[in-house]
Short mmCIF file of C-alpha atoms in Angstrom, two decimals:
data_model
loop_
_atom_site.label_atom_id
_atom_site.label_comp_id
_atom_site.label_asym_id
_atom_site.label_seq_id
_atom_site.Cartn_x
_atom_site.Cartn_y
_atom_site.Cartn_z
CA MET A 1 1.32 -21.76 15.13
CA LYS A 2 4.24 -19.50 16.02
CA LEU A 3 5.02 -19.21 19.73
CA PHE A 4 6.10 -15.91 21.25
CA ASN A 5 8.42 -14.98 24.08
CA MET A 6 6.86 -11.87 25.55
CA SER A 7 10.08 -10.43 27.04
CA TYR A 8 11.79 -9.05 23.87
CA PRO A 9 14.57 -7.23 25.79
CA ASP A 10 16.38 -6.02 22.68
CA GLU A 11 13.35 -4.66 20.87
CA ILE A 12 11.34 -2.92 23.56
CA PRO A 13 13.75 -0.06 24.39
CA GLU A 14 14.07 0.92 20.72
CA ALA A 15 10.33 0.73 20.15
CA VAL A 16 9.59 2.74 23.27
CA ARG A 17 12.15 5.34 22.22
CA ARG A 18 10.50 5.66 18.80
CA MET A 19 7.06 5.92 20.34
CA SER A 20 8.23 8.55 22.80
CA GLU A 21 9.94 10.64 20.12
CA ALA A 22 6.93 10.39 17.83
CA SER A 23 4.58 11.33 20.64
CA ASP A 24 6.71 14.36 21.59
CA ALA A 25 6.94 15.47 17.96
CA MET A 26 3.23 15.13 17.39
CA SER A 27 2.27 16.89 20.59
CA GLY A 28 4.38 19.82 19.45
CA LYS A 29 2.34 19.99 16.29
CA GLY A 30 -1.00 19.74 18.03
CA MET A 31 -1.44 16.06 17.17
CA ASN A 32 -2.68 13.37 19.55
CA ILE A 33 -2.57 9.68 20.35
CA GLU A 34 -5.27 8.97 17.77
CA VAL A 35 -2.94 10.18 15.03
CA MET A 36 -0.14 7.97 16.32
CA VAL A 37 -2.39 4.90 16.50
CA ALA A 38 -3.65 5.59 12.96
CA THR A 39 -0.09 5.86 11.68
CA VAL A 40 1.02 2.64 13.38
CA GLY A 41 -2.05 0.93 11.97
CA ALA A 42 -1.20 2.15 8.48
CA GLN A 43 2.34 0.78 8.86
CA ILE A 44 0.97 -2.62 9.89
CA LYS A 45 -1.33 -2.69 6.87
CA VAL A 46 1.51 -1.70 4.53
CA LEU A 47 3.77 -4.46 5.85
CA ARG A 48 0.99 -7.07 5.76
CA LYS A 49 0.22 -6.23 2.13
CA GLN A 50 3.90 -6.16 1.17
CA PHE A 51 4.34 -9.66 2.59
CA GLY A 52 1.24 -10.95 0.80
CA LEU A 53 -0.67 -11.77 4.00
CA THR A 54 -4.41 -11.65 4.52
CA LEU A 55 -5.92 -10.60 7.83
CA ASP A 56 -6.57 -14.28 8.59
CA ASP A 57 -2.94 -15.15 7.79
CA LEU A 58 -1.61 -12.52 10.16
CA SER A 59 -4.12 -13.54 12.81
CA ARG A 60 -2.87 -17.12 12.74
CA ARG A 61 0.78 -16.04 12.78
CA SER A 62 0.38 -13.53 15.59
CA ALA A 63 -2.33 -15.14 17.76
CA VAL A 64 -4.23 -11.84 17.60
CA SER A 65 -7.84 -11.92 16.44
CA THR A 66 -8.70 -10.85 12.90
CA GLY A 67 -11.14 -8.30 14.24
CA LEU A 68 -8.55 -6.66 16.48
CA ILE A 69 -5.94 -6.50 13.69
CA SER A 70 -8.50 -4.94 11.36
CA GLN A 71 -9.40 -2.41 14.05
CA VAL A 72 -5.74 -1.51 14.60
CA GLU A 73 -5.11 -1.13 10.86
CA ARG A 74 -8.00 1.31 10.65
CA GLY A 75 -6.51 3.36 13.49
CA LYS A 76 -9.26 2.48 15.93
CA GLY A 77 -8.94 1.81 19.64
CA ASN A 78 -5.78 1.88 21.73
CA PRO A 79 -3.91 -1.43 21.28
CA SER A 80 -1.61 -2.58 24.06
CA PHE A 81 2.11 -2.77 23.49
CA ALA A 82 1.93 -6.56 23.94
CA THR A 83 -0.60 -6.73 21.08
CA LEU A 84 1.71 -4.72 18.81
CA VAL A 85 4.61 -7.00 19.74
CA GLN A 86 2.58 -10.05 18.74
CA ILE A 87 1.56 -8.44 15.45
CA ALA A 88 5.18 -7.47 14.73
CA HIS A 89 6.33 -11.03 15.29
CA GLY A 90 3.50 -12.30 13.11
CA LEU A 91 4.93 -10.06 10.40
CA GLU A 92 8.44 -11.27 11.31
CA VAL A 93 9.77 -7.73 11.74
CA PRO A 94 11.26 -5.98 14.78
CA VAL A 95 8.52 -4.29 16.76
CA GLY A 96 10.39 -1.00 16.42
CA ARG A 97 9.57 -1.03 12.72
CA LEU A 98 5.93 -0.35 13.54
CA PHE A 99 6.92 2.96 15.11
CA HIS A 100 8.54 4.65 12.11
CA LEU A 101 6.15 7.50 12.69
CA THR A 102 8.12 10.64 11.92
CA GLU A 103 8.96 9.40 8.44
CA GLN A 104 5.36 8.58 7.67
CA LEU A 105 4.16 11.98 8.83
CA SER A 106 6.28 13.81 6.27
CA PRO A 107 4.20 15.14 3.36
CA VAL A 108 7.13 14.57 0.97
CA VAL A 109 7.81 11.29 -0.85
CA ARG A 110 11.31 11.25 -2.33
CA ARG A 111 11.77 9.48 -5.66
CA ASP A 112 14.13 6.89 -4.18
CA GLU A 113 11.84 6.30 -1.17
CA ARG A 114 8.63 5.41 -2.97
CA ARG A 115 6.82 2.41 -1.54
CA ALA A 116 6.63 -0.45 -4.04
CA LEU A 117 3.23 -2.11 -4.40
CA ASP A 118 2.92 -5.78 -5.27
CA PHE A 119 0.29 -6.08 -7.99
CA HIS A 120 1.64 -9.37 -9.37
CA ASN A 121 -1.75 -10.97 -8.93
CA THR A 122 -3.42 -8.68 -11.48
CA GLY A 123 -3.23 -11.19 -14.32
CA ALA A 124 -0.20 -9.64 -16.00
CA THR A 125 1.44 -11.89 -18.57
CA ASP A 126 4.75 -11.59 -16.73
CA PRO A 127 5.08 -10.61 -13.05
CA ASP A 128 8.17 -8.56 -13.94
CA ASP A 129 6.59 -6.49 -16.73
CA ALA A 130 5.10 -3.82 -14.49
CA ARG A 131 6.19 -1.58 -11.64
CA TYR A 132 3.81 0.17 -9.24
CA GLU A 133 4.97 2.76 -6.70
CA LEU A 134 2.95 4.74 -4.17
CA LEU A 135 3.36 8.51 -4.57
CA THR A 136 1.35 9.45 -1.48
CA PRO A 137 3.01 9.26 1.96
CA SER A 138 0.17 7.42 3.66
CA LEU A 139 -2.51 4.86 2.91
CA ASN A 140 -4.88 6.54 5.37
CA GLY A 141 -5.76 9.53 3.21
CA ALA A 142 -8.65 10.05 0.82
CA LEU A 143 -6.43 9.68 -2.27
CA GLU A 144 -4.18 6.93 -3.58
CA VAL A 145 -1.72 8.11 -6.24
CA ILE A 146 0.31 5.47 -8.05
CA TRP A 147 3.23 5.66 -10.48
CA VAL A 148 2.87 2.86 -13.06
CA GLU A 149 5.49 1.60 -15.50
CA THR A 150 4.60 -1.28 -17.83
CA GLN A 151 6.47 -3.11 -20.55
CA PRO A 152 5.09 -3.82 -24.05
CA GLY A 153 2.54 -6.62 -23.88
CA HIS A 154 1.57 -6.03 -20.25
CA ASN A 155 -2.06 -7.10 -19.97
CA THR A 156 -4.45 -7.47 -17.01
CA SER A 157 -7.44 -8.84 -18.95
CA LYS A 158 -7.42 -12.09 -16.95
CA THR A 159 -8.56 -10.25 -13.83
CA PRO A 160 -10.62 -7.14 -14.65
CA PHE A 161 -10.90 -4.69 -11.76
CA ARG A 162 -14.20 -3.64 -10.24
CA HIS A 163 -14.46 -1.80 -6.94
CA SER A 164 -15.96 1.30 -5.35
CA GLY A 165 -14.73 4.82 -5.98
CA GLU A 166 -13.46 6.91 -8.87
CA GLU A 167 -10.24 6.66 -10.86
CA PHE A 168 -8.20 9.10 -12.93
CA GLY A 169 -5.15 8.35 -15.07
CA ILE A 170 -2.76 10.31 -17.27
CA VAL A 171 -0.16 8.83 -19.60
CA LEU A 172 3.30 10.38 -19.48
CA SER A 173 5.05 8.22 -22.07
CA GLY A 174 4.28 5.31 -24.37
CA VAL A 175 0.82 3.94 -25.05
CA LYS A 176 -1.72 2.59 -22.56
CA ASP A 177 -5.09 1.05 -23.35
CA VAL A 178 -7.86 1.30 -20.76
CA ILE A 179 -10.75 -1.05 -21.40
CA LEU A 180 -14.00 0.02 -19.72
CA ASP A 181 -16.78 -2.58 -19.82
CA GLY A 182 -15.38 -3.93 -23.09
CA VAL A 183 -14.79 -0.54 -24.74
CA ARG A 184 -11.12 0.16 -25.50
CA HIS A 185 -9.70 3.66 -24.96
CA ARG A 186 -6.15 4.16 -26.27
CA LEU A 187 -4.18 6.84 -24.45
CA HIS A 188 -1.04 8.56 -25.73
CA PRO A 189 1.29 10.93 -23.81
CA GLY A 190 -0.75 13.78 -22.34
CA ASP A 191 -4.08 11.92 -22.64
CA SER A 192 -6.08 11.37 -19.47
CA ILE A 193 -9.16 9.39 -18.49
CA THR A 194 -11.65 9.44 -15.60
CA TYR A 195 -14.22 6.78 -14.78
CA SER A 196 -16.21 5.08 -12.07
CA CYS A 197 -14.35 2.12 -10.57
CA SER A 198 -17.62 0.19 -10.47
CA ILE A 199 -17.26 -0.30 -14.25
CA PRO A 200 -15.23 -3.47 -15.01
CA HIS A 201 -11.85 -2.26 -16.27
CA TRP A 202 -8.46 -3.57 -17.24
CA TYR A 203 -5.27 -2.31 -18.86
CA GLU A 204 -2.87 -3.16 -21.67
CA ASN A 205 0.39 -1.74 -23.00
CA SER A 206 -0.32 -2.24 -26.68
CA GLY A 207 2.68 -0.22 -27.84
CA ASP A 208 6.22 -1.28 -28.64
CA GLU A 209 7.90 0.69 -25.83
CA PRO A 210 7.52 1.02 -22.04
CA SER A 211 4.57 3.05 -20.83
CA THR A 212 4.60 5.41 -17.84
CA SER A 213 1.47 6.81 -16.26
CA ILE A 214 0.08 8.22 -13.02
CA TRP A 215 -3.19 7.00 -11.49
CA VAL A 216 -5.31 8.61 -8.81
CA ILE A 217 -7.88 6.50 -6.98
CA THR A 218 -10.37 7.59 -4.33
CA PRO A 219 -11.00 6.04 -1.93
CA PRO A 220 -7.70 4.09 -1.74
CA THR A 221 -7.90 0.43 -2.75
CA TRP A 222 -4.55 -0.78 -1.43
#
């Protein structure tokens, strides 16, 4: 298990500065500490997912209980600074990175600032034949909007999806097959599809060129 030095002289001033600036900015907009905690929690969840860590993994690495990490990620409670320091070191990032609050509060997501999502465990034939990018600024909202680019032959049939919520997709270019409970629906540019996520579903690029599409999921799955 990783051991932690709780002094962190180089990191604390920067983190405190970020927290102070974010708090001042939010108070000017009528926001409160609950919003700040929710945003920090969302940042922790994003980093944990990006690094391929489960809650149990991060708990072992940070010496913070799984329950407390889950609570923080959901924006609940009021975690101590020491707890956030431990979580940051479990993620192996500077603690100041958890306080990138002003950027996360912006409603705009620039094209070159989209957050990449790692869906390599979806059963694709090649981990490099698909790209997923988050179009929404936060993972705490009611919607998850994803930009998807797949190469010919991309196929997720090995691990069909099934989860709660509703899903909508529209194809912008190329061809994309959506298979719902064994029924194949072939979508061309401009075609869209809506379905319950509780139906087993998977995807395939059955065309001979890259496919680009946008997917909206509620509630968020990532």
